[in-house]
Amino acid sequence: MLVAAIACFAIAAIGGVVLAFLHLSRKNAPLGIAVLHGLLAVAGVILLLVGMGQGQASRMLITALVLFLIAAVGGLVLFIMHLRSRPLPVPVLLIHALVAVAAFLTLLVGVLRHAA
């Protein structure tokens, strides 16, 4: 489950990079990419929870989960603003991205430590 969670988050991250690039280059990001980005991240959180429920709940994984949930709040704010055709604040976008990257790296380290 944790490997599948990593895969979902990795693909979601690619979508996030595309969305950020489009936004910062002043182009309209397609809503479909934003939806796919969010759905993959949600799937990753669910898979992480399932993996943790199977007895793999280390401190690193709990920390990753909390960070992903914080990033999700920022992502939800950005998505709602996107739906309302409001400009996305770059600081919120950057904080969302940084927290998500920190969560992903924490998850990777937690899974690699568990496997070793």
PDB file of N, CA and C in Angstrom, residues 43-86:
ATOM      1  N   ALA A  43      -6.145   9.950  -3.252  1.00  0.00           N
ATOM      2  CA  ALA A  43      -5.904   8.501  -3.327  1.00  0.00           C
ATOM      3  C   ALA A  43      -4.636   8.144  -2.557  1.00  0.00           C
ATOM      4  N   GLY A  44      -3.609   8.984  -2.675  1.00  0.00           N
ATOM      5  CA  GLY A  44      -2.374   8.747  -1.932  1.00  0.00           C
ATOM      6  C   GLY A  44      -2.592   8.772  -0.429  1.00  0.00           C
ATOM      7  N   VAL A  45      -3.379   9.727   0.036  1.00  0.00           N
ATOM      8  CA  VAL A  45      -3.678   9.814   1.473  1.00  0.00           C
ATOM      9  C   VAL A  45      -4.443   8.573   1.928  1.00  0.00           C
ATOM     10  N   ILE A  46      -5.407   8.149   1.138  1.00  0.00           N
ATOM     11  CA  ILE A  46      -6.183   6.952   1.499  1.00  0.00           C
ATOM     12  C   ILE A  46      -5.275   5.722   1.557  1.00  0.00           C
ATOM     13  N   LEU A  47      -4.419   5.572   0.550  1.00  0.00           N
ATOM     14  CA  LEU A  47      -3.491   4.430   0.547  1.00  0.00           C
ATOM     15  C   LEU A  47      -2.512   4.507   1.713  1.00  0.00           C
ATOM     16  N   LEU A  48      -2.079   5.704   2.056  1.00  0.00           N
ATOM     17  CA  LEU A  48      -1.198   5.878   3.219  1.00  0.00           C
ATOM     18  C   LEU A  48      -1.928   5.462   4.491  1.00  0.00           C
ATOM     19  N   LEU A  49      -3.172   5.867   4.630  1.00  0.00           N
ATOM     20  CA  LEU A  49      -3.956   5.479   5.810  1.00  0.00           C
ATOM     21  C   LEU A  49      -4.150   3.969   5.879  1.00  0.00           C
ATOM     22  N   VAL A  50      -4.422   3.341   4.738  1.00  0.00           N
ATOM     23  CA  VAL A  50      -4.592   1.887   4.712  1.00  0.00           C
ATOM     24  C   VAL A  50      -3.283   1.206   5.118  1.00  0.00           C
ATOM     25  N   GLY A  51      -2.167   1.684   4.560  1.00  0.00           N
ATOM     26  CA  GLY A  51      -0.862   1.123   4.913  1.00  0.00           C
ATOM     27  C   GLY A  51      -0.564   1.280   6.394  1.00  0.00           C
ATOM     28  N   MET A  52      -0.912   2.438   6.932  1.00  0.00           N
ATOM     29  CA  MET A  52      -0.696   2.664   8.360  1.00  0.00           C
ATOM     30  C   MET A  52      -1.611   1.766   9.185  1.00  0.00           C
ATOM     31  N   GLY A  53      -2.821   1.538   8.697  1.00  0.00           N
ATOM     32  CA  GLY A  53      -3.763   0.666   9.385  1.00  0.00           C
ATOM     33  C   GLY A  53      -3.324  -0.792   9.387  1.00  0.00           C
ATOM     34  N   GLN A  54      -2.429  -1.139   8.483  1.00  0.00           N
ATOM     35  CA  GLN A  54      -1.906  -2.503   8.418  1.00  0.00           C
ATOM     36  C   GLN A  54      -0.677  -2.676   9.309  1.00  0.00           C
ATOM     37  N   GLY A  55      -0.484  -1.757  10.214  1.00  0.00           N
ATOM     38  CA  GLY A  55       0.585  -1.899  11.198  1.00  0.00           C
ATOM     39  C   GLY A  55       1.891  -1.237  10.822  1.00  0.00           C
ATOM     40  N   GLN A  56       1.871  -0.348   9.850  1.00  0.00           N
ATOM     41  CA  GLN A  56       3.102   0.319   9.440  1.00  0.00           C
ATOM     42  C   GLN A  56       3.098   1.789   9.843  1.00  0.00           C
ATOM     43  N   ALA A  57       2.512   2.104  10.970  1.00  0.00           N
ATOM     44  CA  ALA A  57       2.341   3.494  11.395  1.00  0.00           C
ATOM     45  C   ALA A  57       3.522   3.969  12.233  1.00  0.00           C
ATOM     46  N   SER A  58       4.616   4.305  11.582  1.00  0.00           N
ATOM     47  CA  SER A  58       5.763   4.857  12.292  1.00  0.00           C
ATOM     48  C   SER A  58       5.574   6.367  12.477  1.00  0.00           C
ATOM     49  N   ARG A  59       6.430   6.969  13.272  1.00  0.00           N
ATOM     50  CA  ARG A  59       6.360   8.418  13.473  1.00  0.00           C
ATOM     51  C   ARG A  59       6.547   9.169  12.160  1.00  0.00           C
ATOM     52  N   MET A  60       7.433   8.664  11.312  1.00  0.00           N
ATOM     53  CA  MET A  60       7.687   9.311  10.025  1.00  0.00           C
ATOM     54  C   MET A  60       6.423   9.297   9.166  1.00  0.00           C
ATOM     55  N   LEU A  61       5.723   8.180   9.164  1.00  0.00           N
ATOM     56  CA  LEU A  61       4.517   8.092   8.346  1.00  0.00           C
ATOM     57  C   LEU A  61       3.403   8.971   8.903  1.00  0.00           C
ATOM     58  N   ILE A  62       3.302   9.044  10.206  1.00  0.00           N
ATOM     59  CA  ILE A  62       2.311   9.926  10.827  1.00  0.00           C
ATOM     60  C   ILE A  62       2.632  11.380  10.492  1.00  0.00           C
ATOM     61  N   THR A  63       3.916  11.736  10.565  1.00  0.00           N
ATOM     62  CA  THR A  63       4.341  13.094  10.216  1.00  0.00           C
ATOM     63  C   THR A  63       4.025  13.387   8.753  1.00  0.00           C
ATOM     64  N   ALA A  64       4.311  12.430   7.871  1.00  0.00           N
ATOM     65  CA  ALA A  64       4.003  12.608   6.448  1.00  0.00           C
ATOM     66  C   ALA A  64       2.511  12.822   6.251  1.00  0.00           C
ATOM     67  N   LEU A  65       1.694  12.038   6.940  1.00  0.00           N
ATOM     68  CA  LEU A  65       0.246  12.169   6.825  1.00  0.00           C
ATOM     69  C   LEU A  65      -0.216  13.560   7.248  1.00  0.00           C
ATOM     70  N   VAL A  66       0.273  14.025   8.377  1.00  0.00           N
ATOM     71  CA  VAL A  66      -0.111  15.356   8.866  1.00  0.00           C
ATOM     72  C   VAL A  66       0.307  16.432   7.859  1.00  0.00           C
ATOM     73  N   LEU A  67       1.518  16.317   7.331  1.00  0.00           N
ATOM     74  CA  LEU A  67       1.973  17.291   6.340  1.00  0.00           C
ATOM     75  C   LEU A  67       1.127  17.234   5.071  1.00  0.00           C
ATOM     76  N   PHE A  68       0.782  16.027   4.611  1.00  0.00           N
ATOM     77  CA  PHE A  68      -0.085  15.913   3.434  1.00  0.00           C
ATOM     78  C   PHE A  68      -1.450  16.548   3.693  1.00  0.00           C
ATOM     79  N   LEU A  69      -1.980  16.384   4.890  1.00  0.00           N
ATOM     80  CA  LEU A  69      -3.281  16.981   5.203  1.00  0.00           C
ATOM     81  C   LEU A  69      -3.190  18.499   5.238  1.00  0.00           C
ATOM     82  N   ILE A  70      -2.090  19.036   5.740  1.00  0.00           N
ATOM     83  CA  ILE A  70      -1.886  20.492   5.720  1.00  0.00           C
ATOM     84  C   ILE A  70      -1.794  20.975   4.270  1.00  0.00           C
ATOM     85  N   ALA A  71      -1.028  20.236   3.448  1.00  0.00           N
ATOM     86  CA  ALA A  71      -0.923  20.599   2.031  1.00  0.00           C
ATOM     87  C   ALA A  71      -2.290  20.528   1.359  1.00  0.00           C
ATOM     88  N   ALA A  72      -3.110  19.569   1.763  1.00  0.00           N
ATOM     89  CA  ALA A  72      -4.441  19.423   1.173  1.00  0.00           C
ATOM     90  C   ALA A  72      -5.318  20.644   1.448  1.00  0.00           C
ATOM     91  N   VAL A  73      -5.181  21.214   2.630  1.00  0.00           N
ATOM     92  CA  VAL A  73      -5.953  22.421   2.945  1.00  0.00           C
ATOM     93  C   VAL A  73      -5.558  23.551   1.992  1.00  0.00           C
ATOM     94  N   GLY A  74      -4.258  23.729   1.807  1.00  0.00           N
ATOM     95  CA  GLY A  74      -3.793  24.742   0.865  1.00  0.00           C
ATOM     96  C   GLY A  74      -4.256  24.445  -0.551  1.00  0.00           C
ATOM     97  N   GLY A  75      -4.211  23.181  -0.939  1.00  0.00           N
ATOM     98  CA  GLY A  75      -4.671  22.795  -2.264  1.00  0.00           C
ATOM     99  C   GLY A  75      -6.154  23.059  -2.455  1.00  0.00           C
ATOM    100  N   LEU A  76      -6.923  22.803  -1.430  1.00  0.00           N
ATOM    101  CA  LEU A  76      -8.366  23.059  -1.503  1.00  0.00           C
ATOM    102  C   LEU A  76      -8.643  24.553  -1.664  1.00  0.00           C
ATOM    103  N   VAL A  77      -7.909  25.377  -0.927  1.00  0.00           N
ATOM    104  CA  VAL A  77      -8.051  26.829  -1.061  1.00  0.00           C
ATOM    105  C   VAL A  77      -7.731  27.252  -2.494  1.00  0.00           C
ATOM    106  N   LEU A  78      -6.631  26.734  -3.042  1.00  0.00           N
ATOM    107  CA  LEU A  78      -6.246  27.074  -4.414  1.00  0.00           C
ATOM    108  C   LEU A  78      -7.299  26.597  -5.411  1.00  0.00           C
ATOM    109  N   PHE A  79      -7.830  25.394  -5.204  1.00  0.00           N
ATOM    110  CA  PHE A  79      -8.830  24.849  -6.121  1.00  0.00           C
ATOM    111  C   PHE A  79     -10.107  25.692  -6.106  1.00  0.00           C
ATOM    112  N   ILE A  80     -10.541  26.079  -4.926  1.00  0.00           N
ATOM    113  CA  ILE A  80     -11.753  26.907  -4.824  1.00  0.00           C
ATOM    114  C   ILE A  80     -11.534  28.247  -5.514  1.00  0.00           C
ATOM    115  N   MET A  81     -10.365  28.829  -5.336  1.00  0.00           N
ATOM    116  CA  MET A  81     -10.066  30.090  -6.002  1.00  0.00           C
ATOM    117  C   MET A  81     -10.038  29.904  -7.519  1.00  0.00           C
ATOM    118  N   HIS A  82      -9.493  28.772  -7.964  1.00  0.00           N
ATOM    119  CA  HIS A  82      -9.454  28.461  -9.393  1.00  0.00           C
ATOM    120  C   HIS A  82     -10.873  28.346  -9.952  1.00  0.00           C
ATOM    121  N   LEU A  83     -11.750  27.653  -9.215  1.00  0.00           N
ATOM    122  CA  LEU A  83     -13.141  27.503  -9.654  1.00  0.00           C
ATOM    123  C   LEU A  83     -13.856  28.846  -9.739  1.00  0.00           C
ATOM    124  N   ARG A  84     -13.501  29.759  -8.863  1.00  0.00           N
ATOM    125  CA  ARG A  84     -14.143  31.083  -8.837  1.00  0.00           C
ATOM    126  C   ARG A  84     -13.443  32.079  -9.762  1.00  0.00           C
ATOM    127  N   SER A  85     -12.486  31.576 -10.532  1.00  0.00           N
ATOM    128  CA  SER A  85     -11.722  32.412 -11.481  1.00  0.00           C
ATOM    129  C   SER A  85     -11.026  33.584 -10.795  1.00  0.00           C
ATOM    130  N   ARG A  86     -10.575  33.341  -9.596  1.00  0.00           N
ATOM    131  CA  ARG A  86      -9.811  34.365  -8.871  1.00  0.00           C
ATOM    132  C   ARG A  86      -8.328  34.089  -9.042  1.00  0.00           C
TER     133      ARG A  86
END
